Short mmCIF file of C-alpha atoms and ligand atoms in Angstrom, two decimals:
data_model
loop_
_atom_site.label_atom_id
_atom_site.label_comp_id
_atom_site.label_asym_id
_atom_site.label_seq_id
_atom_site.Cartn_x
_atom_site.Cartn_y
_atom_site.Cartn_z
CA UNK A 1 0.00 0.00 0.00
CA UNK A 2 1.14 3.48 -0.90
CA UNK A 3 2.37 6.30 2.02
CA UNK A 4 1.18 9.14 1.41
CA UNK A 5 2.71 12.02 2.98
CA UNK A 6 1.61 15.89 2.99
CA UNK A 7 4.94 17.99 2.74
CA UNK A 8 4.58 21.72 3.01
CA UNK A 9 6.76 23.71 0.43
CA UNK A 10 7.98 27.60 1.71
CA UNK A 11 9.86 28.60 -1.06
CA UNK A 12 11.37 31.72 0.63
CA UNK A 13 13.19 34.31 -0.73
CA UNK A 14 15.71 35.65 -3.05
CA UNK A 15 17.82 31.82 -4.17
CA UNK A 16 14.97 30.36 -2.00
CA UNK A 17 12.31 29.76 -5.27
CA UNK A 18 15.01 28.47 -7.46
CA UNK A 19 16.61 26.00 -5.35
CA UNK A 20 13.11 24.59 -3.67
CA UNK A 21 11.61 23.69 -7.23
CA UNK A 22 14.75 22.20 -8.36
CA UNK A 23 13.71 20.51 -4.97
CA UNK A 24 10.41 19.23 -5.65
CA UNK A 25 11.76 18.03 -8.96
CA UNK A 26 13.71 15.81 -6.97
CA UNK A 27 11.72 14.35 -5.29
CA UNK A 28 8.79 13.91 -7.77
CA UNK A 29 11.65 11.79 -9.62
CA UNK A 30 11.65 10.11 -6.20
CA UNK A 31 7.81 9.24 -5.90
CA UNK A 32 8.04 8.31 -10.24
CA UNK A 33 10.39 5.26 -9.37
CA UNK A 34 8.79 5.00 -5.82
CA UNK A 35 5.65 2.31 -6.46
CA UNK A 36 4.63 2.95 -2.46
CA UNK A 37 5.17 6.39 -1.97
CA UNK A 38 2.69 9.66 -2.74
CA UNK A 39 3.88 12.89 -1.56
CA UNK A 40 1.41 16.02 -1.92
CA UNK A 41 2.75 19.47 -2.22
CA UNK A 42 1.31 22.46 -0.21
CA UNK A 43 2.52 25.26 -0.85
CA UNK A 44 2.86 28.29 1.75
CA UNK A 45 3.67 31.84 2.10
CA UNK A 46 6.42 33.01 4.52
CA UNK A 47 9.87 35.46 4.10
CA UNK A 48 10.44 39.06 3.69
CA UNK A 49 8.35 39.03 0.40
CA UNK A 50 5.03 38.25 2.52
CA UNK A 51 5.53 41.78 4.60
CA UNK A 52 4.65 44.17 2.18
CA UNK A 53 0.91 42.12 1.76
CA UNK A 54 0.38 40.27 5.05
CA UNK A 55 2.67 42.68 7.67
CA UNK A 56 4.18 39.35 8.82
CA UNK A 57 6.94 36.99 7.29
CA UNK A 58 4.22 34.35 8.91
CA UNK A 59 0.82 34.34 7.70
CA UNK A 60 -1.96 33.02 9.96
CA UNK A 61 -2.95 30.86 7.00
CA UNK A 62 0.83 29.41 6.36
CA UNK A 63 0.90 28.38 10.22
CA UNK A 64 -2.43 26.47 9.38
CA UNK A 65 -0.98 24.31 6.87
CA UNK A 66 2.13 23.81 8.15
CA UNK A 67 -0.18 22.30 11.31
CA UNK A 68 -1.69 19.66 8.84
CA UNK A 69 1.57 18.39 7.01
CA UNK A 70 3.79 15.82 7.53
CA UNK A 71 7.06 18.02 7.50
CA UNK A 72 7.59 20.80 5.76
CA UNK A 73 11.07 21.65 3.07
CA UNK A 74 11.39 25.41 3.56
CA UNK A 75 13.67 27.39 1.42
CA UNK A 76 16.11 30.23 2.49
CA UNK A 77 14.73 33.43 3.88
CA UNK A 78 16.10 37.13 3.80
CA UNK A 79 16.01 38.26 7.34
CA UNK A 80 14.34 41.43 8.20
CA UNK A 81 16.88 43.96 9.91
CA UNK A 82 14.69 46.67 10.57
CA UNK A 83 14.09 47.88 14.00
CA UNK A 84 10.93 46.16 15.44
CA UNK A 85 10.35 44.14 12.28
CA UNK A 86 9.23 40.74 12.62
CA UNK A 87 12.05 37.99 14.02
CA UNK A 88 13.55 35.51 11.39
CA UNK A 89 10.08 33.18 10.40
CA UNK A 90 12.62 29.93 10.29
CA UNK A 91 13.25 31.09 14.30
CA UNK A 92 9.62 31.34 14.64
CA UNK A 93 8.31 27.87 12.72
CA UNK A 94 11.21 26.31 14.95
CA UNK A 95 9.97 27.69 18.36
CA UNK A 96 6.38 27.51 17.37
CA UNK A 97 6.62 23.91 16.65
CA UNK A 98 9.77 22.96 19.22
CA UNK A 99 11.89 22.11 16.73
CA UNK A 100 14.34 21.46 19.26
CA UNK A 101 17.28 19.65 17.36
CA UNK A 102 19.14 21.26 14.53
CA UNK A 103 21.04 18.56 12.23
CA UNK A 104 23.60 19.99 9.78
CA UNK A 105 25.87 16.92 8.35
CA UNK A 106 28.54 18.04 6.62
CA UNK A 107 30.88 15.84 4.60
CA UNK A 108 33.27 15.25 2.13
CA UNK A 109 31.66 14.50 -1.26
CA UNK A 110 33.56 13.33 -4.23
CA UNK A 111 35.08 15.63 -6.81
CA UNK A 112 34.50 18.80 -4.66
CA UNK A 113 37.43 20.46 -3.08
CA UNK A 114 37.66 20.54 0.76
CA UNK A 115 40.31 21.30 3.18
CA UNK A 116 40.41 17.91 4.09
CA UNK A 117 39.51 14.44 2.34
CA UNK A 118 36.81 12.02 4.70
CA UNK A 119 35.35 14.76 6.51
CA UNK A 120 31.70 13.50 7.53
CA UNK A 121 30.37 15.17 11.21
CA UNK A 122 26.96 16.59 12.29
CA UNK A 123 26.50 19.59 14.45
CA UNK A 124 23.45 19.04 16.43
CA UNK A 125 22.28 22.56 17.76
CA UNK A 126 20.24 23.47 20.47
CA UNK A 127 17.54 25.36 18.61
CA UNK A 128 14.61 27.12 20.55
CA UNK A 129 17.19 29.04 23.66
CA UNK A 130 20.70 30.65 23.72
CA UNK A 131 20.78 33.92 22.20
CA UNK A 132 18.12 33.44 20.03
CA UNK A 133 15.31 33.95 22.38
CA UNK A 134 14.85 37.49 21.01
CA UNK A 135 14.95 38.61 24.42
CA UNK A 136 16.92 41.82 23.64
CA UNK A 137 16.69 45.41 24.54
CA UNK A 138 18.67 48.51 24.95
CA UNK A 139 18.49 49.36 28.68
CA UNK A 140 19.72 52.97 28.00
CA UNK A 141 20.63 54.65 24.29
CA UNK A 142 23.76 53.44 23.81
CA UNK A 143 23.41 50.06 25.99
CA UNK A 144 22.37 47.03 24.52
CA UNK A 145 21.06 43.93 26.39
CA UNK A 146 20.97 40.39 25.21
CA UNK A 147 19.44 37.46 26.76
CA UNK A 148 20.88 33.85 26.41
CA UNK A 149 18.42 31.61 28.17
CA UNK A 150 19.72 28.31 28.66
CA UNK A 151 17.65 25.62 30.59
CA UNK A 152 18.46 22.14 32.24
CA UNK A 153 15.29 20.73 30.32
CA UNK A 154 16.07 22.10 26.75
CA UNK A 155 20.04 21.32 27.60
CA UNK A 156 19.15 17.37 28.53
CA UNK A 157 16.79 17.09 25.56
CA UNK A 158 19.64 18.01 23.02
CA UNK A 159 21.95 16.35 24.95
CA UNK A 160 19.66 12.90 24.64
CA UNK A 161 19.26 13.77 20.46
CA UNK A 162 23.26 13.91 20.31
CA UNK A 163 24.54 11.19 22.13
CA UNK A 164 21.61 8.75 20.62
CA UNK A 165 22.66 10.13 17.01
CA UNK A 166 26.43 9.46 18.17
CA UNK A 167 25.25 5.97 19.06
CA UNK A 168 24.53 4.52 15.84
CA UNK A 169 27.64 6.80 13.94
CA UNK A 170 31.05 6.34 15.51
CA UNK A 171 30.21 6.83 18.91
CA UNK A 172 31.89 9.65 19.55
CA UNK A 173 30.40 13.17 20.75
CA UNK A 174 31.80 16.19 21.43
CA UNK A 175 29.99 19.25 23.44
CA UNK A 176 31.45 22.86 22.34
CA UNK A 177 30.94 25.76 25.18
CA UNK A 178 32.48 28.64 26.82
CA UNK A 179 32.06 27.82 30.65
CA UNK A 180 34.72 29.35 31.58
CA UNK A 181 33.16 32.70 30.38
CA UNK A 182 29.87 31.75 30.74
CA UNK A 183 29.94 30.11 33.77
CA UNK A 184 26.19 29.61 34.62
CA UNK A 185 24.59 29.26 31.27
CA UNK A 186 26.92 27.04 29.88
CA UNK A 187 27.32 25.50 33.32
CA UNK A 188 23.73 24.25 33.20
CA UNK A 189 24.77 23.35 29.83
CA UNK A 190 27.86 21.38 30.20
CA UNK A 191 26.27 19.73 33.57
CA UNK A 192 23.40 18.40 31.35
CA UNK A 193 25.79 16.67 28.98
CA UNK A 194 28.00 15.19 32.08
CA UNK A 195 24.71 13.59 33.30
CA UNK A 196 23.49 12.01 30.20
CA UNK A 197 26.53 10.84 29.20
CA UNK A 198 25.79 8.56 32.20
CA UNK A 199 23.32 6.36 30.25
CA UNK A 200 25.86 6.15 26.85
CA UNK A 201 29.41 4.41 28.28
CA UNK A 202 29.60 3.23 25.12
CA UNK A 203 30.17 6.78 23.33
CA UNK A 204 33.42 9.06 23.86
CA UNK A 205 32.77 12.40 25.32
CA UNK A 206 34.94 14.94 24.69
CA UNK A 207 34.52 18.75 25.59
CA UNK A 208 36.47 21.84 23.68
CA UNK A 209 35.79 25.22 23.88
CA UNK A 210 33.78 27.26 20.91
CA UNK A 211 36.48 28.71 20.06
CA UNK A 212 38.90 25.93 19.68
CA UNK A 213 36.81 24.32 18.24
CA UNK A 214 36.69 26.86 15.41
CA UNK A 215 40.36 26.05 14.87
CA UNK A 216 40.24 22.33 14.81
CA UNK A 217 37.50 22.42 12.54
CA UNK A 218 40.39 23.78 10.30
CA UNK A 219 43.21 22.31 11.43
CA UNK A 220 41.51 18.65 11.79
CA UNK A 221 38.02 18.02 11.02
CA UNK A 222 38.19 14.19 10.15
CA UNK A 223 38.65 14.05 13.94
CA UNK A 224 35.30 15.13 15.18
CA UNK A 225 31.83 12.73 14.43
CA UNK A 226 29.03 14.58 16.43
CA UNK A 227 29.44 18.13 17.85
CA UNK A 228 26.83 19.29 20.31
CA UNK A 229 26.55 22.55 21.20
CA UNK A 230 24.13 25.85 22.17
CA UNK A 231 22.40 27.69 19.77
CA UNK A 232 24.46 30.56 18.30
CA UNK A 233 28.02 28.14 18.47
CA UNK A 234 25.99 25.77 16.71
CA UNK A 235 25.20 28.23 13.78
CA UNK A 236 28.32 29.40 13.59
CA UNK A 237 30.29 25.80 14.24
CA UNK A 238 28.19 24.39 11.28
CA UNK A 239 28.43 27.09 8.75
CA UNK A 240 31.97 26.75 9.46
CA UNK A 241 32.13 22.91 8.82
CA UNK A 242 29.99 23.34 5.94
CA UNK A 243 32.56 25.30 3.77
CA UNK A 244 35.41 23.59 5.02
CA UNK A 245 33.77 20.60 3.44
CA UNK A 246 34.08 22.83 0.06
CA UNK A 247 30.69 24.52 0.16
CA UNK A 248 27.63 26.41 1.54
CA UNK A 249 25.98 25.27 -1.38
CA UNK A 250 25.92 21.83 -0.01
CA UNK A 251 24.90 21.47 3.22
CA UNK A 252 21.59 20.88 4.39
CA UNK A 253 19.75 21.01 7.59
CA UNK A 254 16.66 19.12 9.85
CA UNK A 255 14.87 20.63 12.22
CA UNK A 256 13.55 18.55 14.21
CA UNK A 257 11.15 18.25 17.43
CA UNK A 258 8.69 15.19 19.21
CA UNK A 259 5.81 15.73 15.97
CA UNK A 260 7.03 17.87 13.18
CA UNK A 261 10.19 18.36 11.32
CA UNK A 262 11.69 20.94 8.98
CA UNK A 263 14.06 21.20 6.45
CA UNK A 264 16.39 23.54 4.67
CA UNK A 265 19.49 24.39 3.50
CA UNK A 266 21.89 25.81 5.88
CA UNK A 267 22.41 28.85 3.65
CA UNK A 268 20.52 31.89 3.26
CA UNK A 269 18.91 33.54 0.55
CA UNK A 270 22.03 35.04 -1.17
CA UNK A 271 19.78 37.63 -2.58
CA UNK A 272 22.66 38.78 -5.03
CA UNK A 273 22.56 35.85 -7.11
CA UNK A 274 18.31 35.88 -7.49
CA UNK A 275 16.63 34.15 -10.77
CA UNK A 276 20.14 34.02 -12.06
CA UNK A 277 19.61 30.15 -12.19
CA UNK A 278 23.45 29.73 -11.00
CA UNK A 279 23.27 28.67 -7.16
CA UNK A 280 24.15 25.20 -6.68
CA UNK A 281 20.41 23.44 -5.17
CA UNK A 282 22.41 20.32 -3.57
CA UNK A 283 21.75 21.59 0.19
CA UNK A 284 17.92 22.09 -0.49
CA UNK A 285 18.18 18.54 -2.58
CA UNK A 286 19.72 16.71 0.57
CA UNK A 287 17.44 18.55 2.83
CA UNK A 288 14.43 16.84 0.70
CA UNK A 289 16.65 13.56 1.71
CA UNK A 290 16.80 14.39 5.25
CA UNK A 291 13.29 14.90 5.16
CA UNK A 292 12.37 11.26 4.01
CA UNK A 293 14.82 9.74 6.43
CA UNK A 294 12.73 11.59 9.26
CA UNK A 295 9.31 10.45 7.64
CA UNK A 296 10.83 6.72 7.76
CA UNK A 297 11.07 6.29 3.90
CA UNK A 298 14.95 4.93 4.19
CA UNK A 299 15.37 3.69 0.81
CA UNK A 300 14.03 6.83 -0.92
CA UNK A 301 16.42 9.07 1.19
CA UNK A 302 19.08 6.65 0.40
CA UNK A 303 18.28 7.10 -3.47
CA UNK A 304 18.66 10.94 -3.24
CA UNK A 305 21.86 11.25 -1.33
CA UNK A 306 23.42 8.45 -3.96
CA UNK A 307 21.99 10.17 -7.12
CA UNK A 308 23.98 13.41 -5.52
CA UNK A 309 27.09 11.73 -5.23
CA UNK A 310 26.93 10.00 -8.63
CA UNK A 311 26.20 13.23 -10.16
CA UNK A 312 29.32 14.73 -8.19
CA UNK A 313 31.48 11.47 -9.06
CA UNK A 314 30.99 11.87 -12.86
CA UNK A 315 32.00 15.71 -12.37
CA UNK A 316 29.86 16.49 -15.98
CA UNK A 317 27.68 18.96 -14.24
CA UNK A 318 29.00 21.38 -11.95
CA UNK A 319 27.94 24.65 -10.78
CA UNK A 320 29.91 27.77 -9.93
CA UNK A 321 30.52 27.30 -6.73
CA UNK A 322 32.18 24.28 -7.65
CA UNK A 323 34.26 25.44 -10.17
CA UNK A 324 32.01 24.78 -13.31
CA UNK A 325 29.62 26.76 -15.66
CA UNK A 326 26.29 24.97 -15.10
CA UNK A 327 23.32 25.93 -13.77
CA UNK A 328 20.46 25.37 -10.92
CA UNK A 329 18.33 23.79 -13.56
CA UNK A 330 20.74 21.34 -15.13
CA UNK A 331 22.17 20.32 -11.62
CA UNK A 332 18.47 19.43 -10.40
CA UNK A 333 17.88 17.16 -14.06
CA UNK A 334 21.11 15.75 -13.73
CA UNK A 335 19.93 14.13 -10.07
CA UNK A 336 16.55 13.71 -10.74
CA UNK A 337 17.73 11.43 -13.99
CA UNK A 338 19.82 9.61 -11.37
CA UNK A 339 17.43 9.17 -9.20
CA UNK A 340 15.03 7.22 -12.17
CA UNK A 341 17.44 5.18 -13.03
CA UNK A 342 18.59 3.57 -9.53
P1 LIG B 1 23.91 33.43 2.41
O1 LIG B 1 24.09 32.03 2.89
O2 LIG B 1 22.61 33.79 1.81
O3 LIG B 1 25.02 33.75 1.31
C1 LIG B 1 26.41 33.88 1.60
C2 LIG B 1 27.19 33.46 0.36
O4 LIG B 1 27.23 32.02 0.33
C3 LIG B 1 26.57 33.85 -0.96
O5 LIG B 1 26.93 35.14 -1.35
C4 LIG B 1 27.14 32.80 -1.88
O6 LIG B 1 28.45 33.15 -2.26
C5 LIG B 1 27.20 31.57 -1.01
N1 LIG B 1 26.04 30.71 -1.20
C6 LIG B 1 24.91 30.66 -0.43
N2 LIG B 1 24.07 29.74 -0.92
C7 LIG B 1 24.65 29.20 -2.01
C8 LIG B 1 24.27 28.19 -2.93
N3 LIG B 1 23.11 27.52 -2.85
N4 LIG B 1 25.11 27.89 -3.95
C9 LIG B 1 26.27 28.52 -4.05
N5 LIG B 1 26.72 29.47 -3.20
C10 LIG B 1 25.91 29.81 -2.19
O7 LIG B 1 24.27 34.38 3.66
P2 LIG B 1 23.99 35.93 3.87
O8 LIG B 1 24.34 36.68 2.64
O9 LIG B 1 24.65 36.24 5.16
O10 LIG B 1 22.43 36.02 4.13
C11 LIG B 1 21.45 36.47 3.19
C12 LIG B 1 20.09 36.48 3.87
O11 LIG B 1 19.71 35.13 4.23
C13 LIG B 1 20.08 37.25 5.20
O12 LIG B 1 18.88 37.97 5.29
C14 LIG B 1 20.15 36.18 6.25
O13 LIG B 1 19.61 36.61 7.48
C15 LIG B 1 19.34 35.10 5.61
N6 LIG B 1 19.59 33.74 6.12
C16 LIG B 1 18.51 32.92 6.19
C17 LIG B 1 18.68 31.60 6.61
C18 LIG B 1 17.47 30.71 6.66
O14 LIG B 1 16.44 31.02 6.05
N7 LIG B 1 17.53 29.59 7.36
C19 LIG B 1 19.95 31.12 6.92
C20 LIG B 1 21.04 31.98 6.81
C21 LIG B 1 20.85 33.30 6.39
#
């Protein structure tokens, strides 16, 4: 009997249109040589487009069908800047729906140039605290006030995603903080990890601060399998990691919580390089593989990430970013051809 599976589609802004339907063609080649699987498209407003018309980057009606779908693949969005406009709408979908765990993989693939050959890690991020709580004001003109909320609950539950993920990889986890600067956020933090760690003796713990981390990252990241960390280090860690595997333009990301899950590309909406038809749509491609993975539909996910490194094997079709001349378009056929003949 056939799945069926009702995937909500924010196409974002700027890249974010381009590199979502070279997306969906993806995965329709997925459900064509699929006999058991139907996915249905709905397709949503949100991003910096929707203000002008709805005054939000997060229509009532987009939160409605986001509610009713499976998971939702959600392309890049510009961030509004602006004094008192709204907050980032990925930050909201992911506190709105506890997306708790952020999962950026980043790896070597074949025929793309990274620092280092057999790079393959995943930052897990604490998503919904740190210093993304929005909790910021200026206490006097001139003074500027952050908050980074960090809480023994929201630290375990991460904590628990990491070291099971780190379970069934290499068993090996490492937590990045900065408790010896921040000595009572990151100490609830770090105290979290300590105690869970309790219930894995099978997986090696080892703690480094952000910022040498940021170095080793450089200097060896074959060395590091899972990285678990707070919410800001974790953006920055996994940017990082994704362009010393060669580039942004590869690296996607889940977000996931107990009922829903999202997915994306780790990059933003490079707004300079809009309906130019040159960005490279792998990220958003292995974010549509992520996606199926969460939903339980192994062998489809399987089928996208091997189509991608086929494609990148042969080295025929390569965009810009890695060193060749062809486009968005031709990159998405390329996989999608793959992907019909596995
Ligand atoms: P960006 O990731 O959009 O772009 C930085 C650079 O990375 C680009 O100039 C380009 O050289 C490269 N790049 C990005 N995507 C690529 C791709 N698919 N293929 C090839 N090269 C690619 O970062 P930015 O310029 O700092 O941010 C632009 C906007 O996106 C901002 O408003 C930012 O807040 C937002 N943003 C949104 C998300 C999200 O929606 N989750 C994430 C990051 C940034």
């Amino acid at each position: 009997m056939s799945k069926v599976y009702s995937i909500a589609v924010l196409k974002g802004d700027g890249i974010g249109p381009e590199v979502t339907e070279a997306a969906v063609k993806v995965l329709e080649a997925v459900q064509k040589s699929s006999k058991n699987l139907t996915l249905h498209f709905l397709y949503g407003e949100a991003g910096y487009h929707c203000i002008a018309e709805h005054g939000t980057n997060l229509p009532e009606e987009t939160i409605a069908l986001l509610k009713k779908t499976d998971a939702c693949l959600k392309g890049p969005m510009t961030t509004p800047e602006e004094t008192g406009a709204p907050i980032s709408a990925a930050v909201k979908i992911r506190t709105m729906f506890n997306l708790y765990a952020n999962v950026r993989p980043c790896r070597s693939f074949p025929n793309v140039e990274a620092l280092k050959p057999n790079i393959d890690l995943i930052v897990v991020r604490e998503n919904t605290q740190g210093l993304y709580s929005g909790a910021e004001f200026e206490l006097a003109p001139g003074t500027g006030i952050a908050l980074r909320i960090i809480t023994r609950e929201a630290s375990l539950r991460i904590a628990e995603y990491a070291f099971k993920l780190a379970r069934n990889r290499k068993k090996h986890l490492t937590y990045a903080h900065k408790a010896n600067i921040l000595r009572v956020t990151d100490g609830i933090f770090n105290n979290a990890v300590k105690g869970v760690a309790l219930k894995y003796p099978d997986v090696a713990l080892d703690d480094v601060h952000v910022d040498a981390a940021t170095m080793q990252l450089i200097k060896k990241p074959e060395t590091f399998d899972v990285i678990v960390t707070t919410n800001l280090f974790g953006d920055i860690l996994s940017d990082e990691a994704a362009q010393v595997t060669g580039s942004l333009g590869l690296a996607a990301g889940a977000n996931i919580g107990e009922t829903y899950g999202m997915f994306e590309p780790v990059h933003g909406s490079a707004p300079k390089y809009t309906r130019q038809n040159r960005v490279n749509p792998i990220a958003t491609i292995m974010a549509t593989s992520m996606m199926l993975d969460y939903l339980g539909e192994k062998a489809a996910a399987a089928k996208i990430e091997k189509a991608v490194i086929i494609v990148l094997s042969e080295g025929k079709v390569r965009t810009a970013d890695l060193g060749g001349s062809s486009t968005t378009s031709e990159m998405s056929e390329a996989i999608a051809a793959k992907v019909k003949a596995l």
